[in-house]
């Protein structure tokens, strides 16, 4: 029996994880849940899974939720303190990190410090502070199990390991997003609604926009470099519109292994939670006869510059990846509220990166400082 805490239980990943857990009640027990605003869904999750602790974003939400579930024995906290108590709940063996964006960093790091294994969905954590996170996990003997389908694929191709002396490179696959074939000349008229129509995956808003700009793949490149100790030159990205191959590894003799599966996050979530075991999945099997073709094409960096920015940030190191991540989060928010156009997203990120003076990251405070500075810089760049 594994005891699980979930950070971001009301999001796409959190909900899918609970659906998987629900099917395997003899293998998992839910001990703690954290979210921000969605108290309707949290109430349902409390009634179904009986966690001991729950956290929400504000004291107001906590008061409303407490009143709604006064018939249930559950401790309800709020704010940073609340989410930290979910992250470090004493009984938990594993914490699913699925709060979107930089907000996931502090609780995930607290969970690692408390010795919890991490099922990692929030890639932004590795982008902001990958070196610190990996160092802390090694020091505590904590496993970081990838939930991102690409990193889960690599992890599976490496036989459930994070490294292999014979590895030459990894190939991260990308669907290419909804604008793979759209001419660049019409990018300025892309609406948030269009950007939220992903061709192959159902995801939260921020990651869906990141997939449309290919920044998601850029964040994944940085995540892969930390999870699998790879240089930027060992990580390639290839467009694979069908999203059936989730990623590949190439060994030094030229042999390539690929992991395939249906496009459902239930698969990598279940593997991360059940590792090193495998559990029965409710998902339909991948029907190879129904596939007409698996195709591949190179990335068009001219139309999708965000991926290149991520490689540059990884190469430059220090605070640059954290700055890239924060600038992107702010730019995506601005785009979703129709305050900037789709091409403004890479333009604002580029301006922010250019105006930042890179520094080393020696501590969590350094990463958080870089994050705050980038949020100020991107808003300043918006005025120019
Ligand atoms: N969705 C996917 O297929 C997928 C695949 C791979 C990786 N990921 C990564 O997984 C993470 C989550 O993605 P998602 O698609 O599940 O996002 P999502 O649907 O937007 O859900 C985000 C979750 O985070 C919670 N949250 C947001 N800010 C918070 C805060 N300050 N404190 C506490 N909770 C907070 C939200 O709570 P409320 O709902 O209450 O606001 C919600 O539970 C992202 O980092 C994403 O890159 C997602």
Short mmCIF file of C-alpha atoms and ligand atoms in Angstrom, two decimals:
data_model
loop_
_atom_site.label_atom_id
_atom_site.label_comp_id
_atom_site.label_asym_id
_atom_site.label_seq_id
_atom_site.Cartn_x
_atom_site.Cartn_y
_atom_site.Cartn_z
CA UNK A 1 0.00 0.00 0.00
CA UNK A 2 1.47 3.38 -1.00
CA UNK A 3 0.26 6.50 0.76
CA UNK A 4 -0.02 9.46 -1.61
CA UNK A 5 -0.25 13.25 -1.20
CA UNK A 6 -1.29 15.31 -4.21
CA UNK A 7 -0.26 18.92 -4.83
CA UNK A 8 -2.68 20.28 -7.44
CA UNK A 9 -5.44 17.67 -6.95
CA UNK A 10 -8.07 19.67 -8.87
CA UNK A 11 -5.98 20.10 -12.03
CA UNK A 12 -5.91 17.90 -15.11
CA UNK A 13 -3.07 15.80 -13.69
CA UNK A 14 -4.46 15.69 -10.15
CA UNK A 15 -7.91 14.56 -11.33
CA UNK A 16 -6.42 11.90 -13.60
CA UNK A 17 -4.19 10.64 -10.79
CA UNK A 18 -7.17 10.30 -8.44
CA UNK A 19 -9.07 8.39 -11.15
CA UNK A 20 -6.16 5.93 -11.37
CA UNK A 21 -5.94 5.65 -7.58
CA UNK A 22 -9.68 5.04 -7.40
CA UNK A 23 -9.24 1.95 -9.57
CA UNK A 24 -6.46 0.64 -7.32
CA UNK A 25 -7.75 1.21 -3.80
CA UNK A 26 -5.83 -1.87 -2.64
CA UNK A 27 -2.54 -0.32 -3.80
CA UNK A 28 -2.93 3.36 -2.84
CA UNK A 29 -4.31 5.48 -0.04
CA UNK A 30 -4.78 9.25 -0.35
CA UNK A 31 -3.49 11.09 2.72
CA UNK A 32 -3.41 14.77 1.69
CA UNK A 33 -4.64 17.05 -1.11
CA UNK A 34 -3.79 20.65 -2.04
CA UNK A 35 -5.35 23.00 -4.58
CA UNK A 36 -6.03 26.73 -4.80
CA UNK A 37 -9.60 27.81 -5.65
CA UNK A 38 -11.70 24.87 -6.80
CA UNK A 39 -13.44 24.02 -3.54
CA UNK A 40 -16.41 22.36 -5.27
CA UNK A 41 -14.15 19.67 -6.68
CA UNK A 42 -12.10 19.46 -3.48
CA UNK A 43 -15.27 18.79 -1.52
CA UNK A 44 -16.05 15.85 -3.82
CA UNK A 45 -12.46 14.59 -3.51
CA UNK A 46 -12.59 14.81 0.30
CA UNK A 47 -15.82 12.78 0.38
CA UNK A 48 -14.51 10.15 -2.00
CA UNK A 49 -10.91 9.72 -0.78
CA UNK A 50 -11.03 10.74 2.93
CA UNK A 51 -7.65 12.53 3.11
CA UNK A 52 -6.43 13.52 6.58
CA UNK A 53 -5.25 16.99 5.45
CA UNK A 54 -6.39 19.36 2.71
CA UNK A 55 -5.09 22.82 1.76
CA UNK A 56 -6.62 25.64 -0.29
CA UNK A 57 -5.34 29.03 -1.44
CA UNK A 58 -7.05 31.47 0.94
CA UNK A 59 -8.53 31.58 4.44
CA UNK A 60 -11.90 32.45 2.89
CA UNK A 61 -11.90 29.26 0.78
CA UNK A 62 -10.78 27.28 3.84
CA UNK A 63 -13.69 28.63 5.91
CA UNK A 64 -16.24 27.79 3.21
CA UNK A 65 -14.79 24.32 2.70
CA UNK A 66 -14.67 23.59 6.45
CA UNK A 67 -18.33 24.46 6.70
CA UNK A 68 -19.24 22.23 3.76
CA UNK A 69 -17.44 19.17 5.11
CA UNK A 70 -18.05 19.62 8.82
CA UNK A 71 -19.43 16.06 8.90
CA UNK A 72 -16.06 14.68 7.72
CA UNK A 73 -12.91 14.33 9.90
CA UNK A 74 -10.42 16.37 7.83
CA UNK A 75 -7.91 19.08 8.73
CA UNK A 76 -8.16 22.08 6.40
CA UNK A 77 -5.32 24.58 6.02
CA UNK A 78 -4.65 27.40 3.61
CA UNK A 79 -1.91 29.45 1.97
CA UNK A 80 1.78 28.54 2.05
CA UNK A 81 1.52 26.88 5.45
CA UNK A 82 -1.41 24.74 4.32
CA UNK A 83 0.24 23.53 1.14
CA UNK A 84 3.48 22.81 3.02
CA UNK A 85 1.64 20.62 5.51
CA UNK A 86 0.16 18.65 2.60
CA UNK A 87 3.63 18.34 1.02
CA UNK A 88 5.16 17.03 4.24
CA UNK A 89 2.25 14.98 5.67
CA UNK A 90 3.96 12.42 7.89
CA UNK A 91 2.19 9.31 6.55
CA UNK A 92 2.85 9.98 2.85
CA UNK A 93 5.34 7.80 0.95
CA UNK A 94 5.07 9.70 -2.31
CA UNK A 95 3.99 13.21 -3.29
CA UNK A 96 2.53 13.94 -6.73
CA UNK A 97 3.81 17.39 -7.65
CA UNK A 98 1.17 18.84 -10.02
CA UNK A 99 0.67 22.49 -9.03
CA UNK A 100 1.11 24.44 -12.24
CA UNK A 101 4.15 26.73 -12.50
CA UNK A 102 6.62 28.27 -10.09
CA UNK A 103 4.15 27.96 -7.18
CA UNK A 104 5.00 24.25 -7.10
CA UNK A 105 8.66 24.77 -6.19
CA UNK A 106 8.52 25.42 -2.44
CA UNK A 107 6.13 22.60 -1.52
CA UNK A 108 7.93 20.11 -3.77
CA UNK A 109 11.27 20.96 -2.25
CA UNK A 110 9.73 20.68 1.23
CA UNK A 111 8.43 17.21 0.31
CA UNK A 112 11.91 16.16 -0.81
CA UNK A 113 13.43 17.51 2.42
CA UNK A 114 10.84 15.47 4.32
CA UNK A 115 12.13 12.36 2.49
CA UNK A 116 9.10 11.80 0.25
CA UNK A 117 9.51 10.29 -3.20
CA UNK A 118 8.22 12.67 -5.86
CA UNK A 119 6.05 11.87 -8.87
CA UNK A 120 6.99 14.94 -10.86
CA UNK A 121 4.51 16.61 -13.22
CA UNK A 122 5.44 20.24 -12.50
CA UNK A 123 8.35 20.58 -14.93
CA UNK A 124 8.73 24.29 -14.05
CA UNK A 125 10.37 23.19 -10.79
CA UNK A 126 13.24 21.56 -12.65
CA UNK A 127 13.56 24.56 -14.95
CA UNK A 128 13.77 27.03 -12.05
CA UNK A 129 16.02 25.08 -9.75
CA UNK A 130 16.92 21.70 -11.27
CA UNK A 131 20.38 21.56 -9.75
CA UNK A 132 19.11 22.29 -6.22
CA UNK A 133 16.23 19.84 -6.54
CA UNK A 134 18.43 17.00 -7.79
CA UNK A 135 21.10 17.70 -5.14
CA UNK A 136 18.49 17.69 -2.36
CA UNK A 137 16.89 14.49 -3.68
CA UNK A 138 20.27 12.73 -3.83
CA UNK A 139 21.18 13.90 -0.34
CA UNK A 140 17.91 12.50 1.06
CA UNK A 141 17.82 9.33 -1.04
CA UNK A 142 14.56 10.50 -2.61
CA UNK A 143 13.41 9.23 -6.02
CA UNK A 144 12.12 11.70 -8.60
CA UNK A 145 9.79 9.75 -10.86
CA UNK A 146 8.82 11.53 -14.07
CA UNK A 147 5.15 12.04 -14.90
CA UNK A 148 5.65 14.02 -18.09
CA UNK A 149 4.96 11.45 -20.81
CA UNK A 150 8.25 12.18 -22.61
CA UNK A 151 10.39 11.75 -19.49
CA UNK A 152 8.43 8.72 -18.41
CA UNK A 153 9.15 7.27 -21.86
CA UNK A 154 12.89 7.89 -21.48
CA UNK A 155 12.83 6.50 -17.93
CA UNK A 156 11.06 3.36 -19.19
CA UNK A 157 13.45 2.98 -22.16
CA UNK A 158 16.32 3.15 -19.64
CA UNK A 159 14.74 0.28 -17.71
CA UNK A 160 13.49 2.46 -14.84
CA UNK A 161 16.83 4.21 -14.35
CA UNK A 162 17.92 7.86 -14.63
CA UNK A 163 21.13 7.19 -16.50
CA UNK A 164 22.93 4.66 -18.65
CA UNK A 165 26.61 4.67 -19.53
CA UNK A 166 25.79 3.56 -23.09
CA UNK A 167 23.30 6.37 -23.75
CA UNK A 168 24.19 8.65 -26.67
CA UNK A 169 21.18 11.00 -26.76
CA UNK A 170 17.46 11.22 -26.16
CA UNK A 171 14.83 12.26 -28.69
CA UNK A 172 11.89 14.11 -27.19
CA UNK A 173 8.83 13.89 -29.41
CA UNK A 174 6.44 16.80 -29.87
CA UNK A 175 3.03 16.80 -31.54
CA UNK A 176 3.94 20.20 -33.00
CA UNK A 177 0.89 21.75 -31.34
CA UNK A 178 -2.19 23.24 -33.02
CA UNK A 179 -0.18 25.63 -35.25
CA UNK A 180 2.27 23.14 -36.75
CA UNK A 181 1.03 23.90 -40.25
CA UNK A 182 -0.24 27.44 -39.77
CA UNK A 183 1.65 30.12 -41.75
CA UNK A 184 3.69 32.49 -39.58
CA UNK A 185 2.02 35.48 -41.26
CA UNK A 186 -1.26 34.67 -39.49
CA UNK A 187 0.21 34.08 -36.00
CA UNK A 188 -0.75 37.59 -34.82
CA UNK A 189 -4.45 36.74 -35.22
CA UNK A 190 -4.30 33.54 -33.11
CA UNK A 191 -6.85 33.73 -30.30
CA UNK A 192 -6.52 32.13 -26.84
CA UNK A 193 -9.41 29.81 -27.80
CA UNK A 194 -7.46 28.54 -30.83
CA UNK A 195 -4.29 28.09 -28.79
CA UNK A 196 -6.26 26.05 -26.24
CA UNK A 197 -7.25 23.45 -28.88
CA UNK A 198 -4.45 20.91 -28.58
CA UNK A 199 -4.53 18.25 -31.32
CA UNK A 200 -3.64 15.20 -29.20
CA UNK A 201 -3.61 15.92 -25.42
CA UNK A 202 -6.17 17.32 -22.93
CA UNK A 203 -4.28 19.54 -20.46
CA UNK A 204 -4.48 22.64 -18.24
CA UNK A 205 -4.47 26.07 -19.92
CA UNK A 206 -0.89 27.08 -19.26
CA UNK A 207 0.69 23.88 -20.58
CA UNK A 208 -1.67 23.92 -23.58
CA UNK A 209 -0.46 27.38 -24.59
CA UNK A 210 3.13 26.26 -23.89
CA UNK A 211 2.51 23.38 -26.30
CA UNK A 212 1.28 25.79 -28.97
CA UNK A 213 4.45 27.94 -28.72
CA UNK A 214 6.68 24.83 -28.25
CA UNK A 215 7.91 26.37 -24.98
CA UNK A 216 6.56 23.23 -23.35
CA UNK A 217 9.13 21.23 -25.30
CA UNK A 218 11.79 23.76 -24.29
CA UNK A 219 10.91 23.33 -20.61
CA UNK A 220 11.03 19.56 -21.16
CA UNK A 221 14.52 19.82 -22.65
CA UNK A 222 15.71 21.53 -19.45
CA UNK A 223 13.80 19.04 -17.29
CA UNK A 224 15.40 16.13 -19.19
CA UNK A 225 18.88 17.56 -18.73
CA UNK A 226 18.48 17.46 -14.93
CA UNK A 227 16.52 14.22 -14.64
CA UNK A 228 18.90 12.25 -16.84
CA UNK A 229 22.18 14.22 -16.42
CA UNK A 230 22.34 15.16 -20.12
CA UNK A 231 24.14 17.96 -21.92
CA UNK A 232 22.02 20.15 -24.25
CA UNK A 233 23.77 18.43 -27.18
CA UNK A 234 22.42 15.06 -26.01
CA UNK A 235 18.79 16.20 -26.22
CA UNK A 236 17.04 16.44 -29.57
CA UNK A 237 13.44 17.32 -30.33
CA UNK A 238 11.52 15.83 -33.22
CA UNK A 239 7.98 16.57 -34.36
CA UNK A 240 5.77 13.47 -34.31
CA UNK A 241 2.18 14.67 -34.94
CA UNK A 242 0.46 11.41 -33.89
CA UNK A 243 1.97 11.51 -30.33
CA UNK A 244 2.08 7.70 -30.24
CA UNK A 245 5.81 7.48 -29.57
CA UNK A 246 6.24 9.41 -26.34
CA UNK A 247 10.02 9.70 -26.69
CA UNK A 248 13.10 7.67 -27.61
CA UNK A 249 16.62 6.96 -26.47
CA UNK A 250 19.58 6.28 -28.74
CA UNK A 251 22.51 4.23 -27.47
CA UNK A 252 26.14 4.62 -28.55
CA UNK A 253 25.86 1.74 -31.07
CA UNK A 254 23.03 3.54 -32.90
CA UNK A 255 20.23 1.36 -31.53
CA UNK A 256 17.07 3.36 -30.71
CA UNK A 257 14.38 2.37 -28.20
CA UNK A 258 10.98 4.06 -28.28
CA UNK A 259 8.11 3.91 -25.79
CA UNK A 260 4.63 3.92 -27.31
CA UNK A 261 1.17 4.23 -25.89
CA UNK A 262 -2.22 5.87 -26.11
CA UNK A 263 -2.28 9.63 -25.57
CA UNK A 264 -3.58 9.57 -22.02
CA UNK A 265 -1.67 10.92 -19.02
CA UNK A 266 -3.17 8.10 -16.93
CA UNK A 267 -0.40 5.88 -18.25
CA UNK A 268 2.70 7.82 -17.06
CA UNK A 269 0.93 8.89 -13.85
CA UNK A 270 0.14 5.28 -12.97
CA UNK A 271 3.69 4.18 -13.75
CA UNK A 272 5.19 6.94 -11.58
CA UNK A 273 2.89 6.08 -8.67
CA UNK A 274 3.28 2.32 -8.94
CA UNK A 275 7.03 2.23 -9.80
CA UNK A 276 8.84 -0.16 -9.68
CA UNK A 277 5.66 -2.25 -10.14
CA UNK A 278 3.17 -2.00 -12.97
CA UNK A 279 -0.57 -2.03 -12.41
CA UNK A 280 -3.50 -2.85 -14.64
CA UNK A 281 -4.60 0.18 -16.65
CA UNK A 282 -8.22 0.93 -17.58
CA UNK A 283 -7.10 2.65 -20.79
CA UNK A 284 -7.95 1.16 -24.17
CA UNK A 285 -5.00 -0.71 -25.70
CA UNK A 286 -3.04 0.99 -28.44
CA UNK A 287 -4.50 -0.37 -31.69
CA UNK A 288 -1.55 -0.50 -34.09
CA UNK A 289 -3.80 -1.65 -36.94
CA UNK A 290 -5.78 1.57 -36.65
CA UNK A 291 -2.67 3.71 -37.12
CA UNK A 292 -2.17 4.72 -40.73
CA UNK A 293 1.33 6.12 -40.19
CA UNK A 294 3.85 7.33 -37.66
CA UNK A 295 5.54 10.39 -39.13
CA UNK A 296 8.42 12.63 -38.08
CA UNK A 297 9.61 16.06 -39.13
CA UNK A 298 12.13 18.61 -37.89
CA UNK A 299 11.15 21.59 -35.73
CA UNK A 300 10.68 24.89 -37.57
CA UNK A 301 12.66 27.15 -35.24
CA UNK A 302 11.82 30.24 -37.22
CA UNK A 303 8.10 29.91 -36.51
CA UNK A 304 8.61 28.53 -33.00
CA UNK A 305 11.56 30.38 -31.43
CA UNK A 306 10.70 29.46 -27.81
CA UNK A 307 12.38 26.06 -28.08
CA UNK A 308 15.64 27.75 -29.09
CA UNK A 309 15.35 30.15 -26.13
CA UNK A 310 15.17 27.15 -23.79
CA UNK A 311 18.32 25.62 -25.29
CA UNK A 312 20.07 29.00 -24.90
CA UNK A 313 18.95 29.27 -21.27
CA UNK A 314 20.12 25.72 -20.54
CA UNK A 315 23.49 26.38 -22.17
CA UNK A 316 23.92 29.69 -20.30
CA UNK A 317 22.86 28.06 -17.00
CA UNK A 318 22.67 29.90 -13.67
CA UNK A 319 19.59 32.09 -13.38
CA UNK A 320 18.70 32.02 -17.10
CA UNK A 321 16.34 29.01 -17.02
CA UNK A 322 14.45 30.49 -14.03
CA UNK A 323 14.15 33.79 -15.91
CA UNK A 324 12.94 32.01 -19.04
CA UNK A 325 10.32 30.17 -16.99
CA UNK A 326 9.00 33.26 -15.16
CA UNK A 327 8.93 35.39 -18.31
CA UNK A 328 6.98 32.65 -20.05
CA UNK A 329 4.46 32.29 -17.18
CA UNK A 330 3.72 36.02 -17.23
CA UNK A 331 3.57 36.18 -21.04
CA UNK A 332 1.17 33.22 -21.20
CA UNK A 333 -1.10 34.86 -18.60
CA UNK A 334 -1.09 38.10 -20.62
CA UNK A 335 -1.94 36.20 -23.80
CA UNK A 336 -4.74 34.24 -22.12
CA UNK A 337 -6.28 37.52 -20.94
CA UNK A 338 -5.97 38.89 -24.51
CA UNK A 339 -3.53 41.64 -23.47
CA UNK A 340 -0.83 40.53 -25.91
CA UNK A 341 -0.76 38.59 -29.19
CA UNK A 342 0.60 35.09 -29.72
CA UNK A 343 3.88 36.34 -31.33
CA UNK A 344 4.31 38.73 -28.37
CA UNK A 345 4.93 35.69 -26.14
CA UNK A 346 8.37 34.86 -27.65
CA UNK A 347 9.11 38.56 -28.19
CA UNK A 348 8.60 39.37 -24.48
CA UNK A 349 10.61 36.34 -23.38
CA UNK A 350 13.50 37.35 -25.67
CA UNK A 351 13.48 40.93 -24.33
CA UNK A 352 13.43 39.69 -20.74
CA UNK A 353 16.31 37.26 -21.30
CA UNK A 354 18.33 40.01 -23.03
CA UNK A 355 17.86 42.47 -20.21
CA UNK A 356 18.80 39.95 -17.49
CA UNK A 357 22.35 39.75 -16.13
CA UNK A 358 22.92 36.05 -15.43
CA UNK A 359 24.07 34.92 -11.99
CA UNK A 360 24.83 31.60 -10.31
CA UNK A 361 22.11 29.80 -8.38
CA UNK A 362 23.53 28.62 -5.06
CA UNK A 363 20.35 28.61 -3.03
CA UNK A 364 16.59 28.49 -3.27
CA UNK A 365 16.53 32.23 -2.57
CA UNK A 366 18.70 32.82 -5.67
CA UNK A 367 16.14 30.95 -7.83
CA UNK A 368 13.22 32.82 -6.28
CA UNK A 369 15.04 36.16 -6.74
CA UNK A 370 15.58 35.41 -10.42
CA UNK A 371 11.91 34.47 -10.75
CA UNK A 372 10.79 37.76 -9.14
CA UNK A 373 13.24 39.82 -11.21
CA UNK A 374 12.03 38.23 -14.46
CA UNK A 375 8.40 38.99 -13.57
CA UNK A 376 9.34 42.66 -13.14
CA UNK A 377 11.46 42.69 -16.33
CA UNK A 378 8.72 41.19 -18.48
CA UNK A 379 6.22 43.80 -17.33
CA UNK A 380 8.79 46.54 -18.02
CA UNK A 381 9.40 45.06 -21.48
CA UNK A 382 5.65 45.24 -22.10
CA UNK A 383 5.77 49.03 -21.72
CA UNK A 384 8.56 49.47 -24.33
N1 LIG B 1 -1.90 18.23 -18.09
C1 LIG B 1 -0.99 17.46 -18.62
O1 LIG B 1 -1.25 16.62 -19.49
C2 LIG B 1 0.45 17.58 -18.18
C3 LIG B 1 1.41 16.75 -18.75
C4 LIG B 1 2.71 16.83 -18.30
C5 LIG B 1 3.08 17.74 -17.32
N2 LIG B 1 2.13 18.57 -16.80
C6 LIG B 1 2.53 19.55 -15.80
O2 LIG B 1 1.75 19.34 -14.62
C7 LIG B 1 1.48 20.58 -13.98
C8 LIG B 1 -0.03 20.70 -13.79
O3 LIG B 1 -0.63 20.74 -15.07
P1 LIG B 1 -2.21 20.67 -15.25
O4 LIG B 1 -2.44 20.57 -16.71
O5 LIG B 1 -2.77 19.63 -14.34
O6 LIG B 1 -2.61 22.13 -14.73
P2 LIG B 1 -4.06 22.65 -14.33
O7 LIG B 1 -5.11 21.78 -14.90
O8 LIG B 1 -4.06 24.10 -14.63
O9 LIG B 1 -4.08 22.43 -12.74
C9 LIG B 1 -3.26 23.17 -11.87
C10 LIG B 1 -3.45 22.72 -10.45
O10 LIG B 1 -2.61 23.52 -9.60
C11 LIG B 1 -3.43 24.12 -8.58
N3 LIG B 1 -2.78 25.39 -8.24
C12 LIG B 1 -2.48 26.41 -9.06
N4 LIG B 1 -1.85 27.38 -8.38
C13 LIG B 1 -1.75 26.96 -7.09
C14 LIG B 1 -1.21 27.49 -5.91
N5 LIG B 1 -0.64 28.71 -5.90
N6 LIG B 1 -1.29 26.76 -4.77
C15 LIG B 1 -1.89 25.54 -4.75
N7 LIG B 1 -2.41 24.97 -5.86
C16 LIG B 1 -2.35 25.67 -7.00
C17 LIG B 1 -4.80 24.27 -9.20
O11 LIG B 1 -5.79 24.44 -8.19
P3 LIG B 1 -7.24 25.10 -8.56
O12 LIG B 1 -7.84 24.24 -9.63
O13 LIG B 1 -8.01 24.99 -7.29
O14 LIG B 1 -6.97 26.50 -9.01
C18 LIG B 1 -4.88 22.91 -9.91
O15 LIG B 1 -5.16 21.91 -8.97
C19 LIG B 1 2.07 21.67 -14.88
O16 LIG B 1 3.31 22.06 -14.37
C20 LIG B 1 2.24 20.99 -16.22
O17 LIG B 1 3.34 21.51 -16.96
C21 LIG B 1 0.84 18.50 -17.20
#
